[in-house]
């Protein structure tokens, strides 16, 4: 299951922002979604069933679950060293929809995207207070790379959506610098759209769930965001 870059799993590296894969630009965007276990579980269930991508305006099609014996993903030990992941447990949302698994392939498309985007689920995160998955591009589309998208409940009880990853800016020739800045802007806007799609009520606005099935808006939800991107390669 090839991807269009060599540093598979690097979006999960603890030092990604300081030491991104050669030739790439790292980024990280975060949004506080609210607080409490109910908000955490609701956002995690939405994320792990492609809800963030759908609420952000993507059509997720051609979903094929890979064989777990053939692909178990990548994870990092406490020292930040990459290693083969363990075979993940198959999990389901309260509605019975299966969670995303490593090795799953899909195609993302939208009205804004210039072309369909074939992707591969690189790995999943399944921790008591942190769930998510990393996905990477299977083709060298504009702004290709890898992104780790997670929902986490922090020690103070607040719930955050975090998108971190790296992208390879492909524009060259005349005005390459300007074009590459445009590419990076699009990548960051996508990351912001995905974390924003996990905010209370976003699934309704995106048409992912009917209004009577979504949890009430969390009064503690915050518009506070954190973002960072580096042009250093």
PDB file of C-alpha atoms in Angstrom:
ATOM      1  CA  UNK A   1       0.000   0.000   0.000  1.00  0.00           C
ATOM      2  CA  UNK A   2       2.355   2.738  -1.164  1.00  0.00           C
ATOM      3  CA  UNK A   3       2.220   6.405  -0.245  1.00  0.00           C
ATOM      4  CA  UNK A   4       3.833   9.307  -2.081  1.00  0.00           C
ATOM      5  CA  UNK A   5       6.580   9.961   0.510  1.00  0.00           C
ATOM      6  CA  UNK A   6       9.196   8.023   2.464  1.00  0.00           C
ATOM      7  CA  UNK A   7       8.762   9.184   6.080  1.00  0.00           C
ATOM      8  CA  UNK A   8       5.727   7.042   6.881  1.00  0.00           C
ATOM      9  CA  UNK A   9       4.363   7.747  10.351  1.00  0.00           C
ATOM     10  CA  UNK A  10       6.457  10.873  10.959  1.00  0.00           C
ATOM     11  CA  UNK A  11       3.348  12.949  11.761  1.00  0.00           C
ATOM     12  CA  UNK A  12       3.355  11.166  15.133  1.00  0.00           C
ATOM     13  CA  UNK A  13       6.966  12.007  15.974  1.00  0.00           C
ATOM     14  CA  UNK A  14       7.223  14.091  19.176  1.00  0.00           C
ATOM     15  CA  UNK A  15       9.828  16.389  17.591  1.00  0.00           C
ATOM     16  CA  UNK A  16       8.037  16.848  14.265  1.00  0.00           C
ATOM     17  CA  UNK A  17       7.927  20.652  14.461  1.00  0.00           C
ATOM     18  CA  UNK A  18      11.691  20.849  15.067  1.00  0.00           C
ATOM     19  CA  UNK A  19      12.829  18.018  12.820  1.00  0.00           C
ATOM     20  CA  UNK A  20      10.356  17.370   9.993  1.00  0.00           C
ATOM     21  CA  UNK A  21      11.131  14.918   7.182  1.00  0.00           C
ATOM     22  CA  UNK A  22      13.717  16.288   4.764  1.00  0.00           C
ATOM     23  CA  UNK A  23      12.230  18.682   2.242  1.00  0.00           C
ATOM     24  CA  UNK A  24       8.910  19.025   4.064  1.00  0.00           C
ATOM     25  CA  UNK A  25       7.182  21.790   6.013  1.00  0.00           C
ATOM     26  CA  UNK A  26       5.557  20.863   9.359  1.00  0.00           C
ATOM     27  CA  UNK A  27       2.404  22.379  10.810  1.00  0.00           C
ATOM     28  CA  UNK A  28       0.131  22.012  13.806  1.00  0.00           C
ATOM     29  CA  UNK A  29      -3.365  23.352  14.464  1.00  0.00           C
ATOM     30  CA  UNK A  30      -5.454  22.882  17.614  1.00  0.00           C
ATOM     31  CA  UNK A  31      -8.970  23.858  18.663  1.00  0.00           C
ATOM     32  CA  UNK A  32     -10.585  23.576  22.079  1.00  0.00           C
ATOM     33  CA  UNK A  33     -13.908  21.765  21.664  1.00  0.00           C
ATOM     34  CA  UNK A  34     -15.230  22.139  25.199  1.00  0.00           C
ATOM     35  CA  UNK A  35     -14.698  20.046  28.308  1.00  0.00           C
ATOM     36  CA  UNK A  36     -15.785  16.842  29.965  1.00  0.00           C
ATOM     37  CA  UNK A  37     -15.944  13.161  29.122  1.00  0.00           C
ATOM     38  CA  UNK A  38     -19.175  13.433  27.143  1.00  0.00           C
ATOM     39  CA  UNK A  39     -17.686  16.002  24.788  1.00  0.00           C
ATOM     40  CA  UNK A  40     -14.520  13.892  24.408  1.00  0.00           C
ATOM     41  CA  UNK A  41     -16.430  10.734  23.510  1.00  0.00           C
ATOM     42  CA  UNK A  42     -18.748  12.527  21.083  1.00  0.00           C
ATOM     43  CA  UNK A  43     -15.861  14.142  19.207  1.00  0.00           C
ATOM     44  CA  UNK A  44     -13.799  10.940  19.209  1.00  0.00           C
ATOM     45  CA  UNK A  45     -16.686   8.890  17.799  1.00  0.00           C
ATOM     46  CA  UNK A  46     -17.213  11.463  15.067  1.00  0.00           C
ATOM     47  CA  UNK A  47     -13.521  11.584  14.161  1.00  0.00           C
ATOM     48  CA  UNK A  48     -12.997   7.820  14.076  1.00  0.00           C
ATOM     49  CA  UNK A  49     -15.906   7.273  11.656  1.00  0.00           C
ATOM     50  CA  UNK A  50     -14.746   9.871   9.073  1.00  0.00           C
ATOM     51  CA  UNK A  51     -17.086  12.485  10.560  1.00  0.00           C
ATOM     52  CA  UNK A  52     -14.492  15.271  10.640  1.00  0.00           C
ATOM     53  CA  UNK A  53     -13.708  14.908   6.946  1.00  0.00           C
ATOM     54  CA  UNK A  54     -17.378  14.747   5.990  1.00  0.00           C
ATOM     55  CA  UNK A  55     -18.330  17.750   8.126  1.00  0.00           C
ATOM     56  CA  UNK A  56     -15.421  19.674   6.584  1.00  0.00           C
ATOM     57  CA  UNK A  57     -16.995  19.216   3.157  1.00  0.00           C
ATOM     58  CA  UNK A  58     -15.322  16.061   1.851  1.00  0.00           C
ATOM     59  CA  UNK A  59     -16.981  13.111   0.227  1.00  0.00           C
ATOM     60  CA  UNK A  60     -15.209  10.009   1.552  1.00  0.00           C
ATOM     61  CA  UNK A  61     -15.537   7.254  -1.035  1.00  0.00           C
ATOM     62  CA  UNK A  62     -13.878   4.003  -2.144  1.00  0.00           C
ATOM     63  CA  UNK A  63     -13.320   2.987   1.491  1.00  0.00           C
ATOM     64  CA  UNK A  64     -11.547  -0.366   1.674  1.00  0.00           C
ATOM     65  CA  UNK A  65     -10.375  -1.891   4.931  1.00  0.00           C
ATOM     66  CA  UNK A  66      -6.901  -3.396   4.631  1.00  0.00           C
ATOM     67  CA  UNK A  67      -5.846  -6.726   6.027  1.00  0.00           C
ATOM     68  CA  UNK A  68      -4.499  -6.170   9.545  1.00  0.00           C
ATOM     69  CA  UNK A  69      -1.981  -8.985   9.122  1.00  0.00           C
ATOM     70  CA  UNK A  70      -0.445  -7.073   6.221  1.00  0.00           C
ATOM     71  CA  UNK A  71      -0.427  -3.587   7.733  1.00  0.00           C
ATOM     72  CA  UNK A  72      -0.412  -2.700  11.436  1.00  0.00           C
ATOM     73  CA  UNK A  73       0.772   0.906  11.178  1.00  0.00           C
ATOM     74  CA  UNK A  74       3.541   2.833  12.905  1.00  0.00           C
ATOM     75  CA  UNK A  75       3.867   4.062  16.474  1.00  0.00           C
ATOM     76  CA  UNK A  76       6.555   5.720  18.605  1.00  0.00           C
ATOM     77  CA  UNK A  77       8.033   4.532  21.891  1.00  0.00           C
ATOM     78  CA  UNK A  78       8.569   6.820  24.907  1.00  0.00           C
ATOM     79  CA  UNK A  79      11.889   7.961  23.462  1.00  0.00           C
ATOM     80  CA  UNK A  80      10.359   8.960  20.125  1.00  0.00           C
ATOM     81  CA  UNK A  81      11.772   6.011  18.166  1.00  0.00           C
ATOM     82  CA  UNK A  82       9.443   4.652  15.454  1.00  0.00           C
ATOM     83  CA  UNK A  83       8.423   1.006  15.663  1.00  0.00           C
ATOM     84  CA  UNK A  84       5.816  -1.300  14.186  1.00  0.00           C
ATOM     85  CA  UNK A  85       2.428  -0.852  15.786  1.00  0.00           C
ATOM     86  CA  UNK A  86       0.439  -3.554  17.488  1.00  0.00           C
ATOM     87  CA  UNK A  87      -2.614  -4.973  15.780  1.00  0.00           C
ATOM     88  CA  UNK A  88      -5.420  -2.607  16.849  1.00  0.00           C
ATOM     89  CA  UNK A  89      -8.656  -3.761  18.427  1.00  0.00           C
ATOM     90  CA  UNK A  90     -11.676  -3.324  16.185  1.00  0.00           C
ATOM     91  CA  UNK A  91     -13.909  -0.681  17.786  1.00  0.00           C
ATOM     92  CA  UNK A  92     -17.369   0.676  16.978  1.00  0.00           C
ATOM     93  CA  UNK A  93     -19.283   3.874  17.615  1.00  0.00           C
ATOM     94  CA  UNK A  94     -22.501   3.783  19.708  1.00  0.00           C
ATOM     95  CA  UNK A  95     -24.362   3.722  16.378  1.00  0.00           C
ATOM     96  CA  UNK A  96     -22.505   0.561  15.347  1.00  0.00           C
ATOM     97  CA  UNK A  97     -20.244   2.167  12.741  1.00  0.00           C
ATOM     98  CA  UNK A  98     -16.748   0.660  12.644  1.00  0.00           C
ATOM     99  CA  UNK A  99     -13.808   2.851  13.613  1.00  0.00           C
ATOM    100  CA  UNK A 100     -11.065   3.591  11.102  1.00  0.00           C
ATOM    101  CA  UNK A 101      -8.275   0.993  11.050  1.00  0.00           C
ATOM    102  CA  UNK A 102      -4.663   1.124   9.791  1.00  0.00           C
ATOM    103  CA  UNK A 103      -4.364  -0.025   6.206  1.00  0.00           C
ATOM    104  CA  UNK A 104      -7.723   1.416   5.200  1.00  0.00           C
ATOM    105  CA  UNK A 105      -7.700   3.220   1.857  1.00  0.00           C
ATOM    106  CA  UNK A 106     -10.176   5.865   0.748  1.00  0.00           C
ATOM    107  CA  UNK A 107     -10.593   8.764  -1.657  1.00  0.00           C
ATOM    108  CA  UNK A 108     -11.313  12.322  -0.521  1.00  0.00           C
ATOM    109  CA  UNK A 109     -13.032  14.710  -2.887  1.00  0.00           C
ATOM    110  CA  UNK A 110     -14.730  18.087  -2.538  1.00  0.00           C
ATOM    111  CA  UNK A 111     -15.919  21.015  -4.599  1.00  0.00           C
ATOM    112  CA  UNK A 112     -12.838  23.021  -3.562  1.00  0.00           C
ATOM    113  CA  UNK A 113     -10.253  20.297  -4.219  1.00  0.00           C
ATOM    114  CA  UNK A 114      -8.601  20.410  -7.639  1.00  0.00           C
ATOM    115  CA  UNK A 115      -8.549  16.610  -7.906  1.00  0.00           C
ATOM    116  CA  UNK A 116      -9.597  13.502  -5.934  1.00  0.00           C
ATOM    117  CA  UNK A 117      -7.164  12.586  -3.182  1.00  0.00           C
ATOM    118  CA  UNK A 118      -6.421   8.865  -2.637  1.00  0.00           C
ATOM    119  CA  UNK A 119      -5.261   8.302   0.935  1.00  0.00           C
ATOM    120  CA  UNK A 120      -4.045   5.542   3.247  1.00  0.00           C
ATOM    121  CA  UNK A 121      -4.676   5.316   6.996  1.00  0.00           C
ATOM    122  CA  UNK A 122      -1.146   5.009   8.374  1.00  0.00           C
ATOM    123  CA  UNK A 123      -1.889   4.336  12.037  1.00  0.00           C
ATOM    124  CA  UNK A 124      -4.448   4.833  14.777  1.00  0.00           C
ATOM    125  CA  UNK A 125      -4.193   6.247  18.292  1.00  0.00           C
ATOM    126  CA  UNK A 126      -6.167   4.438  20.996  1.00  0.00           C
ATOM    127  CA  UNK A 127      -5.354   5.820  24.432  1.00  0.00           C
ATOM    128  CA  UNK A 128      -7.701   6.400  27.399  1.00  0.00           C
ATOM    129  CA  UNK A 129      -7.868  10.148  26.778  1.00  0.00           C
ATOM    130  CA  UNK A 130      -6.639  10.397  23.175  1.00  0.00           C
ATOM    131  CA  UNK A 131      -8.002   8.890  19.968  1.00  0.00           C
ATOM    132  CA  UNK A 132      -7.313   9.542  16.330  1.00  0.00           C
ATOM    133  CA  UNK A 133      -5.595   8.401  13.183  1.00  0.00           C
ATOM    134  CA  UNK A 134      -2.840   9.409  10.787  1.00  0.00           C
ATOM    135  CA  UNK A 135      -3.520   9.494   7.062  1.00  0.00           C
ATOM    136  CA  UNK A 136      -1.181  10.025   4.146  1.00  0.00           C
ATOM    137  CA  UNK A 137      -1.449  10.747   0.448  1.00  0.00           C
ATOM    138  CA  UNK A 138      -1.011   7.843  -1.932  1.00  0.00           C
ATOM    139  CA  UNK A 139      -0.297  10.180  -4.844  1.00  0.00           C
ATOM    140  CA  UNK A 140       1.806  13.350  -5.144  1.00  0.00           C
ATOM    141  CA  UNK A 141      -1.161  15.720  -5.320  1.00  0.00           C
ATOM    142  CA  UNK A 142      -0.639  19.409  -4.602  1.00  0.00           C
ATOM    143  CA  UNK A 143       0.288  19.769  -0.928  1.00  0.00           C
ATOM    144  CA  UNK A 144       0.749  16.021  -0.437  1.00  0.00           C
ATOM    145  CA  UNK A 145       2.019  14.686   2.866  1.00  0.00           C
ATOM    146  CA  UNK A 146       0.741  13.139   6.082  1.00  0.00           C
ATOM    147  CA  UNK A 147      -1.492  14.311   8.911  1.00  0.00           C
ATOM    148  CA  UNK A 148      -2.232  12.989  12.410  1.00  0.00           C
ATOM    149  CA  UNK A 149      -5.708  14.067  13.528  1.00  0.00           C
ATOM    150  CA  UNK A 150      -6.608  13.427  17.170  1.00  0.00           C
ATOM    151  CA  UNK A 151      -9.106  14.288  19.890  1.00  0.00           C
ATOM    152  CA  UNK A 152      -7.669  14.491  23.395  1.00  0.00           C
ATOM    153  CA  UNK A 153      -8.906  15.266  26.883  1.00  0.00           C
ATOM    154  CA  UNK A 154      -6.210  17.057  28.847  1.00  0.00           C
ATOM    155  CA  UNK A 155      -5.469  16.987  32.570  1.00  0.00           C
ATOM    156  CA  UNK A 156      -7.661  20.035  33.227  1.00  0.00           C
ATOM    157  CA  UNK A 157     -10.645  18.319  31.604  1.00  0.00           C
ATOM    158  CA  UNK A 158     -10.645  20.407  28.436  1.00  0.00           C
ATOM    159  CA  UNK A 159     -11.139  18.611  25.122  1.00  0.00           C
ATOM    160  CA  UNK A 160      -9.048  19.515  22.079  1.00  0.00           C
ATOM    161  CA  UNK A 161      -8.879  18.553  18.433  1.00  0.00           C
ATOM    162  CA  UNK A 162      -5.323  18.578  17.080  1.00  0.00           C
ATOM    163  CA  UNK A 163      -4.088  18.275  13.493  1.00  0.00           C
ATOM    164  CA  UNK A 164      -0.329  17.989  13.010  1.00  0.00           C
ATOM    165  CA  UNK A 165       1.608  16.872  10.005  1.00  0.00           C
ATOM    166  CA  UNK A 166       3.979  17.739   7.214  1.00  0.00           C
ATOM    167  CA  UNK A 167       3.575  18.682   3.590  1.00  0.00           C
ATOM    168  CA  UNK A 168       5.777  18.766   0.519  1.00  0.00           C
ATOM    169  CA  UNK A 169       5.371  21.978  -1.470  1.00  0.00           C
ATOM    170  CA  UNK A 170       5.591  21.044  -5.136  1.00  0.00           C
ATOM    171  CA  UNK A 171       5.392  24.319  -7.073  1.00  0.00           C
ATOM    172  CA  UNK A 172       8.539  25.239  -9.015  1.00  0.00           C
ATOM    173  CA  UNK A 173       9.714  27.600 -11.683  1.00  0.00           C
ATOM    174  CA  UNK A 174       8.710  31.228 -12.018  1.00  0.00           C
ATOM    175  CA  UNK A 175       6.996  32.590  -8.890  1.00  0.00           C
ATOM    176  CA  UNK A 176       7.612  29.286  -7.070  1.00  0.00           C
ATOM    177  CA  UNK A 177       7.899  30.973  -3.676  1.00  0.00           C
ATOM    178  CA  UNK A 178       4.534  32.674  -3.998  1.00  0.00           C
ATOM    179  CA  UNK A 179       2.894  29.494  -5.259  1.00  0.00           C
ATOM    180  CA  UNK A 180       4.375  27.441  -2.421  1.00  0.00           C
ATOM    181  CA  UNK A 181       3.056  29.904   0.155  1.00  0.00           C
ATOM    182  CA  UNK A 182      -0.347  29.405  -1.419  1.00  0.00           C
ATOM    183  CA  UNK A 183       0.042  25.632  -1.152  1.00  0.00           C
ATOM    184  CA  UNK A 184       0.978  25.890   2.521  1.00  0.00           C
ATOM    185  CA  UNK A 185      -1.983  28.169   3.180  1.00  0.00           C
ATOM    186  CA  UNK A 186      -4.315  25.591   1.643  1.00  0.00           C
ATOM    187  CA  UNK A 187      -2.813  22.812   3.772  1.00  0.00           C
ATOM    188  CA  UNK A 188      -3.215  24.839   6.970  1.00  0.00           C
ATOM    189  CA  UNK A 189      -6.763  25.835   6.044  1.00  0.00           C
ATOM    190  CA  UNK A 190      -7.578  22.153   5.559  1.00  0.00           C
ATOM    191  CA  UNK A 191      -6.159  21.342   9.004  1.00  0.00           C
ATOM    192  CA  UNK A 192      -8.206  24.162  10.533  1.00  0.00           C
ATOM    193  CA  UNK A 193     -11.342  22.939   8.748  1.00  0.00           C
ATOM    194  CA  UNK A 194     -10.867  19.405  10.077  1.00  0.00           C
ATOM    195  CA  UNK A 195     -10.407  20.428  13.720  1.00  0.00           C
ATOM    196  CA  UNK A 196     -13.260  22.912  13.355  1.00  0.00           C
ATOM    197  CA  UNK A 197     -15.488  20.157  11.986  1.00  0.00           C
ATOM    198  CA  UNK A 198     -15.259  18.426  15.371  1.00  0.00           C
ATOM    199  CA  UNK A 199     -16.665  21.424  17.258  1.00  0.00           C
ATOM    200  CA  UNK A 200     -20.148  21.083  18.787  1.00  0.00           C
ATOM    201  CA  UNK A 201     -22.815  21.443  16.098  1.00  0.00           C
ATOM    202  CA  UNK A 202     -20.406  21.226  13.161  1.00  0.00           C
ATOM    203  CA  UNK A 203     -21.711  17.827  12.085  1.00  0.00           C
ATOM    204  CA  UNK A 204     -25.209  19.303  11.803  1.00  0.00           C
ATOM    205  CA  UNK A 205     -24.013  22.318   9.833  1.00  0.00           C
ATOM    206  CA  UNK A 206     -22.028  20.001   7.560  1.00  0.00           C
ATOM    207  CA  UNK A 207     -25.049  17.783   6.984  1.00  0.00           C
ATOM    208  CA  UNK A 208     -23.354  14.727   8.502  1.00  0.00           C
ATOM    209  CA  UNK A 209     -26.056  14.025  11.115  1.00  0.00           C
ATOM    210  CA  UNK A 210     -29.665  15.196  11.473  1.00  0.00           C
ATOM    211  CA  UNK A 211     -30.268  17.961  13.982  1.00  0.00           C
ATOM    212  CA  UNK A 212     -32.197  15.725  16.372  1.00  0.00           C
ATOM    213  CA  UNK A 213     -29.334  13.210  16.761  1.00  0.00           C
ATOM    214  CA  UNK A 214     -26.450  15.538  17.597  1.00  0.00           C
ATOM    215  CA  UNK A 215     -25.552  16.325  21.173  1.00  0.00           C
ATOM    216  CA  UNK A 216     -26.471  19.811  22.402  1.00  0.00           C
ATOM    217  CA  UNK A 217     -23.858  22.475  21.917  1.00  0.00           C
ATOM    218  CA  UNK A 218     -21.369  22.448  24.774  1.00  0.00           C
ATOM    219  CA  UNK A 219     -21.574  25.725  26.687  1.00  0.00           C
ATOM    220  CA  UNK A 220     -17.903  25.334  27.560  1.00  0.00           C
ATOM    221  CA  UNK A 221     -16.844  25.089  23.907  1.00  0.00           C
ATOM    222  CA  UNK A 222     -14.253  27.693  23.085  1.00  0.00           C
ATOM    223  CA  UNK A 223     -13.220  29.455  19.908  1.00  0.00           C
ATOM    224  CA  UNK A 224      -9.630  29.423  21.143  1.00  0.00           C
ATOM    225  CA  UNK A 225      -7.203  27.966  18.637  1.00  0.00           C
ATOM    226  CA  UNK A 226      -3.499  27.285  18.530  1.00  0.00           C
ATOM    227  CA  UNK A 227      -1.600  27.079  15.274  1.00  0.00           C
ATOM    228  CA  UNK A 228       1.965  26.825  14.107  1.00  0.00           C
ATOM    229  CA  UNK A 229       3.741  26.209  10.840  1.00  0.00           C
ATOM    230  CA  UNK A 230       7.359  26.357   9.816  1.00  0.00           C
ATOM    231  CA  UNK A 231       8.955  27.102   6.487  1.00  0.00           C
ATOM    232  CA  UNK A 232      12.233  25.538   7.639  1.00  0.00           C
ATOM    233  CA  UNK A 233      13.131  22.359   5.796  1.00  0.00           C
TER     234      UNK A 233
END
